[in-house]
CSV table of C-alpha atoms in Angstrom, one decimal:
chain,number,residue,atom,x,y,z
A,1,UNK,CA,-95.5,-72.9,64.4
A,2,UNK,CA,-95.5,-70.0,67.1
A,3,UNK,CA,-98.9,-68.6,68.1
A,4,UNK,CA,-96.9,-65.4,69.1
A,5,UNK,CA,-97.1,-62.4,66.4
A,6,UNK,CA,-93.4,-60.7,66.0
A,7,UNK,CA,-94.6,-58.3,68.8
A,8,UNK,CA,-95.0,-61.2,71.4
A,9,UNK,CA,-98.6,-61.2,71.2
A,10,UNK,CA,-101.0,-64.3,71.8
A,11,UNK,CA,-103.5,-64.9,68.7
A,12,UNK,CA,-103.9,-68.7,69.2
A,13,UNK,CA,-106.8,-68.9,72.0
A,14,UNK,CA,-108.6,-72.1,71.0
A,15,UNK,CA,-107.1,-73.4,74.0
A,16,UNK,CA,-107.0,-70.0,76.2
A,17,UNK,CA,-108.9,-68.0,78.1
A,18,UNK,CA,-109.6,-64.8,76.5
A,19,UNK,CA,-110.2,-60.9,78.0
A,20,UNK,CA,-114.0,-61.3,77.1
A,21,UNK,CA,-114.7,-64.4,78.2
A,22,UNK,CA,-112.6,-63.9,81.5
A,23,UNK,CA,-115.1,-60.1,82.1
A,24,UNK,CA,-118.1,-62.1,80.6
A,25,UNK,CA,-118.4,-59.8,77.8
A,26,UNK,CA,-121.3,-61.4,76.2
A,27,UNK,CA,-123.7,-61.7,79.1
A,28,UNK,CA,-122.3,-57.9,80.2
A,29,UNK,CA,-123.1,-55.9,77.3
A,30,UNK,CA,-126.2,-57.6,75.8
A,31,UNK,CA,-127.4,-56.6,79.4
A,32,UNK,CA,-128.3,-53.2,78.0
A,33,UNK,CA,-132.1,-53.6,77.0
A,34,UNK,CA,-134.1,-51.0,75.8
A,35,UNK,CA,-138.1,-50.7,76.6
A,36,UNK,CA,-138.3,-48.1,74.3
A,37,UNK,CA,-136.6,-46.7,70.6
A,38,UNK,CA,-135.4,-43.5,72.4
A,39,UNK,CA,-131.9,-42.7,71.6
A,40,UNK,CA,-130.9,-41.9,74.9
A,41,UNK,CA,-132.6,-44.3,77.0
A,42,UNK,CA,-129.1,-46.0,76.7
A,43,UNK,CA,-127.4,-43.6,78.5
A,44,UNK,CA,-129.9,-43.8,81.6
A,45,UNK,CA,-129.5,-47.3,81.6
A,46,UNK,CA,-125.4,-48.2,81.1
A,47,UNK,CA,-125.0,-45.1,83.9
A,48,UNK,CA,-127.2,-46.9,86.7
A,49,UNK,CA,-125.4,-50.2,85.4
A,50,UNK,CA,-122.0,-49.0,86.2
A,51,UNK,CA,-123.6,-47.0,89.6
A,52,UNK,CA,-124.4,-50.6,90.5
A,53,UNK,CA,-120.8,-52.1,90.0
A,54,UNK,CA,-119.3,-49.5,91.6
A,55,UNK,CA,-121.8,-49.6,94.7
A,56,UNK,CA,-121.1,-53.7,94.8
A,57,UNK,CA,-117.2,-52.6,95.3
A,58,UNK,CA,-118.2,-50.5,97.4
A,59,UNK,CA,-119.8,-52.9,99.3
A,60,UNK,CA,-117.3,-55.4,99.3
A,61,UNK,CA,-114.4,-52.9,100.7
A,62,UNK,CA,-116.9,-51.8,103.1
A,63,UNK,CA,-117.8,-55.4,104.6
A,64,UNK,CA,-113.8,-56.5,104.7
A,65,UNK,CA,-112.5,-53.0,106.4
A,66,UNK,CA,-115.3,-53.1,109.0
A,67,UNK,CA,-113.9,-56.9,109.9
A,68,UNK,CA,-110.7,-55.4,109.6
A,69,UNK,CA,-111.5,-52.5,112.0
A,70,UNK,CA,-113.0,-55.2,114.4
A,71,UNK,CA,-109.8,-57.6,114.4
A,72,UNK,CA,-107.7,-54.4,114.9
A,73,UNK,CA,-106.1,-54.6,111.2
A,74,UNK,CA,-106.7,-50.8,111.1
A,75,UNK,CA,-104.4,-50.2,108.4
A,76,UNK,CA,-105.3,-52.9,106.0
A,77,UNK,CA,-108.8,-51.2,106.8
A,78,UNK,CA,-107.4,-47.6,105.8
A,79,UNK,CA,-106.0,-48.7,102.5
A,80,UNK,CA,-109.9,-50.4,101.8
A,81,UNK,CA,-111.7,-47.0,102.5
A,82,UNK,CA,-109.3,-44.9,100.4
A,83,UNK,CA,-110.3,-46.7,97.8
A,84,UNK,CA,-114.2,-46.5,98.6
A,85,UNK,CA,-113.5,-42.7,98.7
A,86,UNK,CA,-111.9,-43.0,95.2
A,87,UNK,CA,-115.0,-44.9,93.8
A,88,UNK,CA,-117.2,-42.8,95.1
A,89,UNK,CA,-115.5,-40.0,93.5
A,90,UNK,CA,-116.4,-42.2,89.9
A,91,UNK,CA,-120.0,-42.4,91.2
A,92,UNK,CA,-120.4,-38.6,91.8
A,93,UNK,CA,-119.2,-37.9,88.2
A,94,UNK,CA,-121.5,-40.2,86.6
A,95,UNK,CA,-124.0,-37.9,87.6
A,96,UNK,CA,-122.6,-35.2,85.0
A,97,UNK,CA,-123.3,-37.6,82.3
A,98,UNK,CA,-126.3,-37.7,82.8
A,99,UNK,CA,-127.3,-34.7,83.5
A,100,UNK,CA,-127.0,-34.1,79.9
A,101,UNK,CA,-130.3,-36.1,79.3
A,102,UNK,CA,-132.8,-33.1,78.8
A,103,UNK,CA,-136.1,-33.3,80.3
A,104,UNK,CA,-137.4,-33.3,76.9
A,105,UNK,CA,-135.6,-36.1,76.1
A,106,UNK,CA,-136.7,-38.2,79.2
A,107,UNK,CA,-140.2,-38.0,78.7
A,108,UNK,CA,-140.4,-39.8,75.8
A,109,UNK,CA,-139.5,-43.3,78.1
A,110,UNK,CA,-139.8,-42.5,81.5
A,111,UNK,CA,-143.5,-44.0,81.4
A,112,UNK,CA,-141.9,-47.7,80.1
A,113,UNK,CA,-139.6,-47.9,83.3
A,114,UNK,CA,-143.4,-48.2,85.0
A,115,UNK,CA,-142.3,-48.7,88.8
A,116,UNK,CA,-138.6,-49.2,88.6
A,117,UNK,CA,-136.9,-46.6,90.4
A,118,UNK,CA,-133.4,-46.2,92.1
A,119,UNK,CA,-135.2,-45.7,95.0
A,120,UNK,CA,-135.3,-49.6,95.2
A,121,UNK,CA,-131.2,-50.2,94.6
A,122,UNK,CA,-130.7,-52.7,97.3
A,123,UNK,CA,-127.2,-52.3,96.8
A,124,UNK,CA,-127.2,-48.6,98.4
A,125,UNK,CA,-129.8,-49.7,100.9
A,126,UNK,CA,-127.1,-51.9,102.3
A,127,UNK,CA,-124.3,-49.2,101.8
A,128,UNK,CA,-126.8,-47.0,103.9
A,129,UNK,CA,-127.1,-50.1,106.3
A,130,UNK,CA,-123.1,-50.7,106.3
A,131,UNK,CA,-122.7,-46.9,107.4
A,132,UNK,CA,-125.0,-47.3,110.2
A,133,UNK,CA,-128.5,-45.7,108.1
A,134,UNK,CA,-131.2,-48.2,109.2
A,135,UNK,CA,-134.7,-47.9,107.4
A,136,UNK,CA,-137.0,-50.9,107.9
A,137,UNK,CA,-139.6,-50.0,105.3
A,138,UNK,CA,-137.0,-50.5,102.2
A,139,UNK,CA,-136.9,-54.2,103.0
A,140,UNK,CA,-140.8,-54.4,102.1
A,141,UNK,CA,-139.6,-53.3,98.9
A,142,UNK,CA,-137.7,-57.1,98.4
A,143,UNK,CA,-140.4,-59.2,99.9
A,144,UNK,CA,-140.9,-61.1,96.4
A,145,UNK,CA,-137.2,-62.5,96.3
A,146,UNK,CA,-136.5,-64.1,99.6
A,147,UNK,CA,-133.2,-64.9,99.1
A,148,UNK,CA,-132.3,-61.3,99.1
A,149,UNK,CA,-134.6,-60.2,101.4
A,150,UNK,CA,-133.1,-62.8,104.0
A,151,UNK,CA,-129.4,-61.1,102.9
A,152,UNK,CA,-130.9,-57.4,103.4
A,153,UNK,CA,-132.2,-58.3,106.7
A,154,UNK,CA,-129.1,-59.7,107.7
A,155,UNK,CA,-127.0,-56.3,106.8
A,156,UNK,CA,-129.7,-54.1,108.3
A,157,UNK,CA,-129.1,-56.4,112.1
A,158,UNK,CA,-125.8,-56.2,112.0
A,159,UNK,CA,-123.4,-53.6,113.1
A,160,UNK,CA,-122.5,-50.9,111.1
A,161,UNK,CA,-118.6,-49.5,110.5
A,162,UNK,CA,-119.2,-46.9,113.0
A,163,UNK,CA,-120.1,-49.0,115.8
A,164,UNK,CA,-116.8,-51.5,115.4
A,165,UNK,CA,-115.2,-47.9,115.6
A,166,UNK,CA,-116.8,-47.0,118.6
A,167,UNK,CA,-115.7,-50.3,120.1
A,168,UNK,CA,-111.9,-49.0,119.2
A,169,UNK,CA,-112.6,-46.3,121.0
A,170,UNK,CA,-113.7,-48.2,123.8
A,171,UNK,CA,-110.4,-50.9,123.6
A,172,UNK,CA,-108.7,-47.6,123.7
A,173,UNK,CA,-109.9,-47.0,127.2
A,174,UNK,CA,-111.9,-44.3,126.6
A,175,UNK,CA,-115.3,-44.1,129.2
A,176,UNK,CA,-118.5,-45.1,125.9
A,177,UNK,CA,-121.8,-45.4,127.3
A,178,UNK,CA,-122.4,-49.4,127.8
A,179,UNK,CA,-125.7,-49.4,126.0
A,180,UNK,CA,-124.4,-48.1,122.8
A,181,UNK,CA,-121.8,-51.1,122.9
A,182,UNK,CA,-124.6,-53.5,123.1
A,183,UNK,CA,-127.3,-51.8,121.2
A,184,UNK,CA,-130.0,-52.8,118.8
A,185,UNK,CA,-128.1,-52.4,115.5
A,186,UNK,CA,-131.4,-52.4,113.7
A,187,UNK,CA,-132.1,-48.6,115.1
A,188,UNK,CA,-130.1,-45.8,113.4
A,189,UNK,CA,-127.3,-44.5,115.5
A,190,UNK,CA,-127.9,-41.5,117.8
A,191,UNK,CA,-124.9,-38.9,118.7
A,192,UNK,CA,-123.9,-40.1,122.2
A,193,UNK,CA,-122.1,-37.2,124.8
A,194,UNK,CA,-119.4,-40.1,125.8
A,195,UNK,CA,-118.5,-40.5,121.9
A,196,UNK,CA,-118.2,-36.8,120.9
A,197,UNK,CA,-115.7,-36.9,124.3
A,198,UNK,CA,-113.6,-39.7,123.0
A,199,UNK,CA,-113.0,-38.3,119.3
A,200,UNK,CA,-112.9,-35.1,120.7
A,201,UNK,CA,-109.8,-36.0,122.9
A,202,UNK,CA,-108.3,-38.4,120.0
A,203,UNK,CA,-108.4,-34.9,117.9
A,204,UNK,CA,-106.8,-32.8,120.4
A,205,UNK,CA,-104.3,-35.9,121.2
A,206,UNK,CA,-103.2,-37.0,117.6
A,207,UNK,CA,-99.9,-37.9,118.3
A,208,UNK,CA,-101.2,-40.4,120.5
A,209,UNK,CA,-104.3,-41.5,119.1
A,210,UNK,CA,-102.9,-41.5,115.4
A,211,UNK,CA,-104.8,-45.1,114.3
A,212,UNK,CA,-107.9,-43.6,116.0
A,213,UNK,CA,-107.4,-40.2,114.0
A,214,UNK,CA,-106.9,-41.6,111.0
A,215,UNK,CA,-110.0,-43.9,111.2
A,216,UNK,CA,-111.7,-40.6,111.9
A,217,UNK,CA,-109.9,-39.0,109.4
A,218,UNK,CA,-110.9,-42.0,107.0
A,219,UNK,CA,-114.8,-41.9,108.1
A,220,UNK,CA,-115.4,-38.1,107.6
A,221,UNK,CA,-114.1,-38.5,104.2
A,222,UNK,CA,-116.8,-41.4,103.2
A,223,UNK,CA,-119.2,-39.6,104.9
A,224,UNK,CA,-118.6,-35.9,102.8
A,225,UNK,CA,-118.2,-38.2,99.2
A,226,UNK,CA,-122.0,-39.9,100.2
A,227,UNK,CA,-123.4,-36.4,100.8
A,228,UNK,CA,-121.8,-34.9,97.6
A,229,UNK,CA,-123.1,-37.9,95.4
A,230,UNK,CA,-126.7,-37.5,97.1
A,231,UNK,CA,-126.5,-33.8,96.3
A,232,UNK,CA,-125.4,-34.5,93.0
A,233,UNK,CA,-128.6,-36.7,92.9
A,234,UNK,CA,-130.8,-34.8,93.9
A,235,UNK,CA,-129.8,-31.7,91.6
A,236,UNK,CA,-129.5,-34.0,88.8
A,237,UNK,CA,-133.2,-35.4,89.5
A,238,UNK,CA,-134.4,-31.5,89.7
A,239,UNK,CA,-132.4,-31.0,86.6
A,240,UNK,CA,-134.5,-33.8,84.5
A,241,UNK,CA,-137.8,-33.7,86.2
A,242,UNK,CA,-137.8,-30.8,88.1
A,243,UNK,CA,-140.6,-32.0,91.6
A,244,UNK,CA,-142.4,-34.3,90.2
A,245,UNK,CA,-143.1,-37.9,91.8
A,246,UNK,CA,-140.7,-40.2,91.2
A,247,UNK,CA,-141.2,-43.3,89.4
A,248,UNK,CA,-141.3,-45.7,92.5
A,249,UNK,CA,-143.5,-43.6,94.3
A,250,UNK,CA,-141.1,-41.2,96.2
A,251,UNK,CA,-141.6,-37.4,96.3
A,252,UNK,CA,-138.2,-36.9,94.4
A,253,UNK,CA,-136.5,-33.6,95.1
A,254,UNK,CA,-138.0,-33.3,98.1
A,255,UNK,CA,-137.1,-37.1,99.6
A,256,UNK,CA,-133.6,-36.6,98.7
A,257,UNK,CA,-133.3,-32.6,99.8
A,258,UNK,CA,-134.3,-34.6,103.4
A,259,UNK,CA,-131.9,-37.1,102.9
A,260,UNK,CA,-129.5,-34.5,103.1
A,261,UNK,CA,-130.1,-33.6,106.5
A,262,UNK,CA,-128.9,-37.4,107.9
A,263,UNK,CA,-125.6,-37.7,109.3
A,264,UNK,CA,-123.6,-41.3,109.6
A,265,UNK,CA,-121.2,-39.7,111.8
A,266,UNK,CA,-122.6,-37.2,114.0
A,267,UNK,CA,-119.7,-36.6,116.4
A,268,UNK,CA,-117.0,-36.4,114.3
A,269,UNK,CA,-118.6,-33.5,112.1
A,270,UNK,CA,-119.3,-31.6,115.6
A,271,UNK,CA,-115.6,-32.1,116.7
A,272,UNK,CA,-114.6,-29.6,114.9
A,273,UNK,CA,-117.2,-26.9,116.3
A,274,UNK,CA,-115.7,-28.1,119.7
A,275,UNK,CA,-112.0,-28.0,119.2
């Protein structure tokens, strides 16, 4: 007997994988524990859930086009960060769902998340580390799980996708100031005058820099995507709890208003002042 349906579709699976048990269904959405009988606690959860996938793609297209960037693959890299700036494109939406959690709505759990914050998403601590953001304190936060902490201290030494690109730059023949080629990764990057040269002349030279402009190209878009989603974060937090603390400790609004200010990429935002 056929365990095909007229349509050609498989209903015998005693033998077969099946969709859930391939995604891991089970263990995915029982994952979704309220610590209190508010309605919309729900949403604040599954949203910071699927933040999280999205941020561990992230991560993994981030670590694979900054080898790729290294071992001069620069288009495999290019096809890796368009699709980082598409996901973060999900991420910053995610934000308008929920934004429809009223502040009179999150009161009534806010007190059961206790400590828990996003503050302490080690996943966008190392996306921070990754684009070349370096903030020793954070990995205080993971102390208590040292197989982590040893994995966060290994992202935060090494060097981030900006620095491989400055080493293009210098493969390229361009004149880069030694001691940013062997620098301490664990310090966050500082605009250098013999950087902001080298893009400058790939930007005024396209047609023969074009791997080096479109890694530029490629950059600045990751870079403007993180800044919306941290606006959108920030304006989302004021939104819901307007300036108070925030439940790991952090000053809220006014940490991520400051936040604001930092930029990955320093030179290739002041390019275009100098063109």
């Amino acid at each position: 007997m056929s365990d095909k349906t007229d349509e050609g579709v498989y209903t015998d699976f005693k033998d077969r994988m099946t969709y859930g048990e391939y995604l891991k269904l089970d263990e995915l959405l029982s994952s979704q524990q309220r610590l209190s009988n508010h309605h919309d606690e729900m949403l604040f959860i599954i949203i910071h859930q699927v933040s999280e996938l999205w941020m561990k793609l992230i991560l993994h297209e981030l670590r694979e086009s900054t080898d790729a960037i290294r071992n001069g693959e620069l288009q495999s890299a290019f096809k890796m960060l368009a699709r980082v700036s598409n996901i973060q494109t999900q991420i910053i939406h995610a934000w308008d769902v929920l934004s429809t959690l009223t502040p009179a709505e999150y009161i009534q759990f806010r007190d059961a998340l206790g400590q828990a914050s996003g503050f302490q998403s080690y996943q966008y601590r190392m996306i921070e580390f990754a684009l070349g953001y370096k903030t020793p304190h954070v990995l205080k936060i993971y102390q208590k799980e040292p197989n982590l902490h040893e994995e966060l201290k290994e992202a935060y030494e090494a060097p981030s996708i900006y620095d491989v690109s400055i080493e293009k730059l210098v493969e390229a023949g361009f004149s880069i100031n030694p001691q940013l080629v062997e620098r301490d990764y664990t310090k966050p990057y500082q605009a250098d005058e013999s950087v902001a040269a080298a893009w400058e002349k790939v930007y005024r030279n396209v047609d023969l820099y074009w791997e080096l402009y479109q890694l530029a190209e490629k950059l600045v878009d990751i870079e403007d995507s993180l800044q919306q989603w941290r606006f959108r974060h920030m304006k989302t937090v004021e939104r819901i709890i307007g300036h108070k603390t925030g439940t790991g400790g952090s000053s809220g609004v006014g940490y991520l208003k400051n936040v604001l200010n930092h930029r990955f990429f320093p030179e290739l935002w002041d390019v275009r002042t100098n063109l």
